[in-house]
Coordinates of C-alpha atoms and ligand atoms in Angstrom, one line a residue:
Chain M
M277 CA 77.7 62.0 -95.4
K278 CA 77.9 61.3 -91.3
I279 CA 80.1 64.4 -90.5
E280 CA 80.9 64.8 -86.8
H281 CA 81.9 68.4 -85.6
V282 CA 84.3 69.1 -83.0
E283 CA 84.0 72.5 -81.1
G284 CA 86.8 74.8 -80.7
K285 CA 88.7 77.8 -81.5
K286 CA 88.0 78.8 -85.2
A287 CA 91.3 78.4 -87.2
G288 CA 89.7 78.2 -90.5
K289 CA 87.6 75.6 -92.0
L290 CA 88.7 72.0 -91.5
M291 CA 87.6 68.9 -92.9
L292 CA 89.5 65.4 -91.4
Y293 CA 88.9 62.4 -93.6
A294 CA 89.8 59.3 -91.6
L295 CA 89.6 55.7 -90.8
S296 CA 88.2 54.3 -87.5
T297 CA 91.0 51.7 -87.3
C298 CA 93.9 53.9 -88.7
I299 CA 96.2 54.7 -86.0
W300 CA 98.0 57.8 -87.8
C301 CA 94.2 59.2 -88.4
K302 CA 94.0 58.7 -84.8
K303 CA 96.8 60.9 -84.3
T304 CA 95.7 63.2 -86.6
K305 CA 92.8 63.8 -84.9
Q306 CA 94.3 63.9 -81.3
L307 CA 96.6 66.8 -82.8
L308 CA 93.4 68.6 -83.9
T309 CA 91.9 68.2 -80.4
D310 CA 95.2 69.1 -78.5
L311 CA 95.4 72.5 -80.7
G312 CA 91.9 73.1 -79.4
V313 CA 90.7 74.1 -82.9
E314 CA 87.4 73.6 -84.4
Y315 CA 86.6 71.0 -86.9
D316 CA 84.7 68.6 -88.8
Y317 CA 85.6 64.7 -89.5
T318 CA 84.6 61.5 -90.9
F319 CA 85.3 57.7 -90.7
V320 CA 85.3 56.8 -94.2
D321 CA 85.5 53.0 -93.4
L322 CA 81.9 53.4 -91.1
L323 CA 79.9 54.8 -94.1
Q324 CA 78.2 52.2 -96.5
G325 CA 77.3 52.0 -100.2
P326 CA 76.5 55.3 -102.1
E327 CA 77.4 57.3 -99.2
K328 CA 81.1 55.7 -99.0
D329 CA 81.4 56.0 -103.0
E330 CA 80.4 59.8 -102.8
T331 CA 82.7 60.8 -100.3
M332 CA 85.9 58.7 -101.9
K333 CA 84.9 60.7 -105.1
I334 CA 85.9 64.0 -102.7
V335 CA 88.9 62.2 -101.0
E336 CA 90.0 60.9 -104.6
K337 CA 89.6 65.1 -105.9
W338 CA 91.8 66.3 -103.2
N339 CA 94.2 63.4 -103.0
P340 CA 94.3 61.0 -106.0
E341 CA 96.1 58.4 -104.0
C342 CA 93.0 58.0 -101.9
S343 CA 94.9 57.5 -98.7
F344 CA 94.1 58.5 -95.0
P345 CA 94.3 60.8 -93.3
T346 CA 93.6 63.4 -95.4
L347 CA 92.8 66.7 -94.0
V348 CA 91.3 69.7 -96.3
V349 CA 92.2 73.3 -95.3
N350 CA 90.0 76.2 -96.0
D351 CA 88.6 74.2 -99.0
S352 CA 92.0 75.2 -100.8
Q353 CA 95.1 72.9 -99.5
C354 CA 95.3 69.4 -98.9
I355 CA 97.4 67.5 -95.9
V356 CA 98.0 63.7 -96.5
G357 CA 99.5 61.7 -93.7
F358 CA 100.1 62.5 -89.9
K359 CA 102.2 65.6 -90.7
E360 CA 102.3 67.7 -87.4
K361 CA 104.5 70.3 -88.7
E362 CA 102.6 70.8 -91.7
I363 CA 99.3 70.9 -90.2
K364 CA 100.4 73.5 -87.6
E365 CA 101.9 75.9 -90.3
A366 CA 98.6 75.6 -92.4
L367 CA 96.7 76.6 -89.3
K368 CA 99.1 79.3 -88.7
L369 CA 99.5 78.1 -84.9
Chain G
M1237 CA 83.5 52.2 -84.0
S1238 CA 80.2 50.5 -83.7
E1239 CA 79.9 48.4 -80.6
E1240 CA 79.5 45.1 -82.2
N1241 CA 83.3 45.3 -83.6
Q1242 CA 84.7 45.9 -79.8
I1243 CA 87.5 43.8 -79.0
S1244 CA 88.5 43.0 -75.7
Q1245 CA 92.1 43.9 -74.3
R1246 CA 92.4 40.2 -73.8
E1247 CA 92.3 39.3 -77.2
I1248 CA 94.3 42.5 -78.3
G1249 CA 96.9 40.9 -75.9
L1250 CA 96.8 37.7 -77.1
E1251 CA 97.0 38.6 -80.6
Y1252 CA 100.0 41.1 -79.8
E1253 CA 102.1 38.3 -78.2
R1254 CA 101.4 36.1 -81.6
Y1255 CA 102.1 38.8 -83.7
K1256 CA 105.4 39.4 -82.1
R1257 CA 106.5 35.9 -82.0
E1258 CA 106.1 35.4 -85.4
A1259 CA 107.5 38.6 -86.4
E1260 CA 110.8 37.9 -84.5
S1261 CA 111.0 34.2 -85.5
S1262 CA 110.9 35.3 -89.3
G1263 CA 113.3 38.5 -89.1
Y1264 CA 110.6 41.0 -88.8
H1265 CA 110.1 43.3 -85.7
L1266 CA 107.1 44.7 -84.4
N1267 CA 106.9 48.5 -83.5
P1268 CA 108.3 48.6 -79.9
D1269 CA 105.5 51.5 -78.8
V1270 CA 103.4 48.7 -77.6
A1271 CA 100.0 51.1 -77.1
F1272 CA 100.7 52.2 -80.7
T1273 CA 101.0 48.3 -81.9
R1274 CA 98.3 47.1 -79.6
G1275 CA 96.2 50.1 -81.5
L1276 CA 96.9 48.6 -85.0
I1277 CA 96.2 44.9 -83.9
D1278 CA 92.9 46.0 -82.9
G1279 CA 92.4 47.7 -86.3
L1280 CA 93.4 44.4 -87.8
L1281 CA 90.8 42.2 -85.7
V1282 CA 87.9 44.9 -86.1
N1283 CA 88.6 44.3 -90.1
E1284 CA 88.5 41.0 -89.8
R1285 CA 85.2 41.0 -88.0
R1286 CA 84.0 43.5 -90.5
Y1287 CA 85.4 42.0 -93.9
G1288 CA 86.2 38.5 -92.8
Y1289 CA 90.1 39.0 -93.3
R1290 CA 92.8 41.0 -91.7
S1291 CA 93.1 44.0 -94.4
C1292 CA 95.4 46.9 -93.4
P1293 CA 94.1 49.0 -90.7
C1294 CA 95.4 52.2 -92.4
R1295 CA 93.8 51.6 -95.7
L1296 CA 90.4 51.5 -97.2
A1297 CA 89.3 48.4 -97.5
S1298 CA 86.5 47.6 -100.4
G1299 CA 85.3 44.7 -98.5
K1300 CA 85.5 42.6 -101.8
K1301 CA 88.6 40.0 -100.8
D1302 CA 90.2 40.0 -104.6
E1303 CA 90.3 43.6 -104.6
D1304 CA 91.9 43.8 -101.2
L1305 CA 94.3 41.0 -101.2
D1306 CA 97.2 43.1 -101.5
I1307 CA 96.5 44.8 -98.5
I1308 CA 95.9 42.0 -96.1
C1309 CA 98.3 42.1 -93.5
P1310 CA 101.3 41.7 -94.1
C1311 CA 100.7 43.5 -97.2
D1312 CA 102.4 43.4 -100.6
Y1313 CA 104.2 46.8 -99.8
R1314 CA 105.5 45.7 -96.3
D1315 CA 109.2 44.8 -97.2
P1316 CA 109.9 47.6 -99.8
D1317 CA 108.5 50.2 -97.0
V1318 CA 110.3 48.6 -94.1
M1319 CA 113.5 48.7 -96.4
E1320 CA 112.9 52.1 -97.6
Y1321 CA 111.3 54.2 -94.9
G1322 CA 112.1 51.7 -91.8
A1323 CA 108.5 50.8 -91.0
C1324 CA 105.5 49.5 -93.2
Y1325 CA 103.1 52.0 -94.2
C1326 CA 101.0 51.5 -90.8
A1327 CA 104.4 51.4 -88.7
L1328 CA 103.4 47.7 -87.3
Y1329 CA 106.6 46.4 -88.4
V1330 CA 109.6 48.4 -88.4
S1331 CA 113.5 47.9 -89.3
Q1332 CA 116.3 47.1 -86.8
K1333 CA 117.5 50.5 -87.3
V1334 CA 114.2 52.0 -86.2
L1335 CA 113.9 49.4 -83.4
D1336 CA 117.9 50.5 -82.0
G1337 CA 116.4 53.9 -82.4
T1338 CA 119.2 54.9 -85.1
Q1339 CA 116.7 55.8 -87.5
Q1340 CA 113.5 57.9 -87.1
L1341 CA 110.1 57.1 -88.2
T1342 CA 108.3 59.9 -90.5
S1343 CA 105.0 59.6 -92.5
I1344 CA 105.1 57.2 -95.3
P1345 CA 103.7 57.8 -98.8
E1346 CA 101.4 55.2 -100.1
R1347 CA 103.0 52.8 -102.4
R1348 CA 99.8 50.9 -103.1
P1349 CA 98.7 51.9 -106.6
P1350 CA 95.6 54.3 -106.8
P1351 CA 92.4 52.6 -107.7
A1352 CA 92.8 53.3 -111.6
L1353 CA 96.1 52.0 -111.6
R1354 CA 95.1 49.1 -109.5
K1355 CA 92.5 48.1 -112.1
K1356 CA 94.6 48.4 -115.0
A1357 CA 97.4 46.5 -113.6
A1358 CA 95.1 43.7 -112.7
A1359 CA 93.8 43.4 -116.5
E1360 CA 97.6 43.2 -117.7
P1361 CA 99.1 39.7 -117.9
G1362 CA 102.5 39.1 -116.3
T1363 CA 105.4 39.5 -118.8
A1364 CA 108.3 38.1 -116.5
K1365 CA 110.6 35.8 -118.5
I1366 CA 114.2 34.7 -117.6
G1367 CA 116.6 37.9 -118.4
T1368 CA 113.9 40.4 -118.3
L1369 CA 113.0 39.6 -114.8
P1370 CA 111.1 42.9 -113.2
L1371 CA 113.0 42.1 -109.8
P1372 CA 116.5 40.8 -109.1
V1373 CA 116.6 37.5 -107.1
W1374 CA 118.7 37.3 -103.9
R1375 CA 120.1 34.0 -102.6
C1376 CA 121.2 33.5 -99.1
K1377 CA 124.5 32.0 -98.9
V1378 CA 123.6 29.9 -95.6
C1379 CA 120.7 28.1 -96.6
G1380 CA 120.1 28.8 -100.3
Y1381 CA 116.7 30.7 -99.9
L1382 CA 115.4 32.7 -102.8
C1383 CA 113.7 36.1 -103.0
A1384 CA 112.7 38.3 -105.6
R1385 CA 112.8 42.0 -104.5
D1386 CA 114.5 45.3 -104.3
G1387 CA 117.1 44.0 -101.9
P1388 CA 117.7 41.4 -99.6
P1389 CA 115.9 41.1 -96.3
E1390 CA 117.4 42.1 -93.2
I1391 CA 117.4 38.7 -91.8
C1392 CA 117.0 35.5 -93.7
P1393 CA 113.4 34.3 -93.2
I1394 CA 114.6 30.8 -93.2
C1395 CA 117.7 30.4 -91.3
K1396 CA 118.0 33.9 -89.7
A1397 CA 121.2 34.7 -91.5
K1398 CA 122.3 38.6 -91.6
K1399 CA 121.8 40.7 -94.9
E1400 CA 125.4 40.4 -95.4
R1401 CA 125.1 36.7 -96.3
F1402 CA 123.1 37.4 -99.1
E1403 CA 124.3 37.3 -103.1
R1404 CA 122.7 38.6 -105.7
F1405 CA 121.8 35.6 -107.8
I1406 CA 119.9 36.5 -111.1
Ligands
SF4_2445 S1 100.9 48.4 -93.9 FE1 101.9 47.0 -92.3 S2 100.1 46.7 -90.6 FE2 99.3 47.8 -92.7 S3 98.9 45.7 -94.0 FE3 100.9 46.5 -94.7 S4 102.4 45.3 -93.0 FE4 100.4 45.0 -92.2

């Protein structure tokens, strides 16, 4: 899976599954960037073949609706959609 | 986003105008946040280049048209979402209340069934019979336009009559 890394202050392990065309995903990504936290992301719509399927299996495990953005926090909590308040709470910011 | 799918600002602008015209002339409203809406139109055009059809920018397309028909914009879920949440899933289309600023936009839950349920639904034959219709039918008292959905549209897409001019028909 092609994972991009964004440097920042450590607020836990953050993995964002997003679509490159989705404005709500863009807003979520921007929020993390504005908060200045370290996070990883991947644009699932830019993946191909088995890589895309494998990634979607992971997304489905966290979010059976398979919708975006799906943000996984510390391998234990999943936030679906652009939910500013919930994200800040999960990051204890 | 890969370079070959870059859409020019000019193209986005032209499509924006077209979407706006078509929406307004059939009783729908585009999100008044122009930068946001142009971003979605950009996504629709990228998807058209990528898949050959304008699938929803906020959903993952399979790339197989017959599996993606329900999410080709405007998707099957637009009207119920505009009615219930004041906007479609992407918030490209909004309700009059959102347009007027009397209703706030929130994150909209996904109405599209998950992949396994979609496959199941596609395999099952339709069961609609008169009297056991899955949805009520609404009739515009002004022009006779009929539609089967949870509630009447805000404005009749044919004659532009308002919601209150609709009656429950079946
Ligand atoms: S959610 Fe909105 S933008 Fe997305 S396909 Fe449906 S109508 Fe189009």
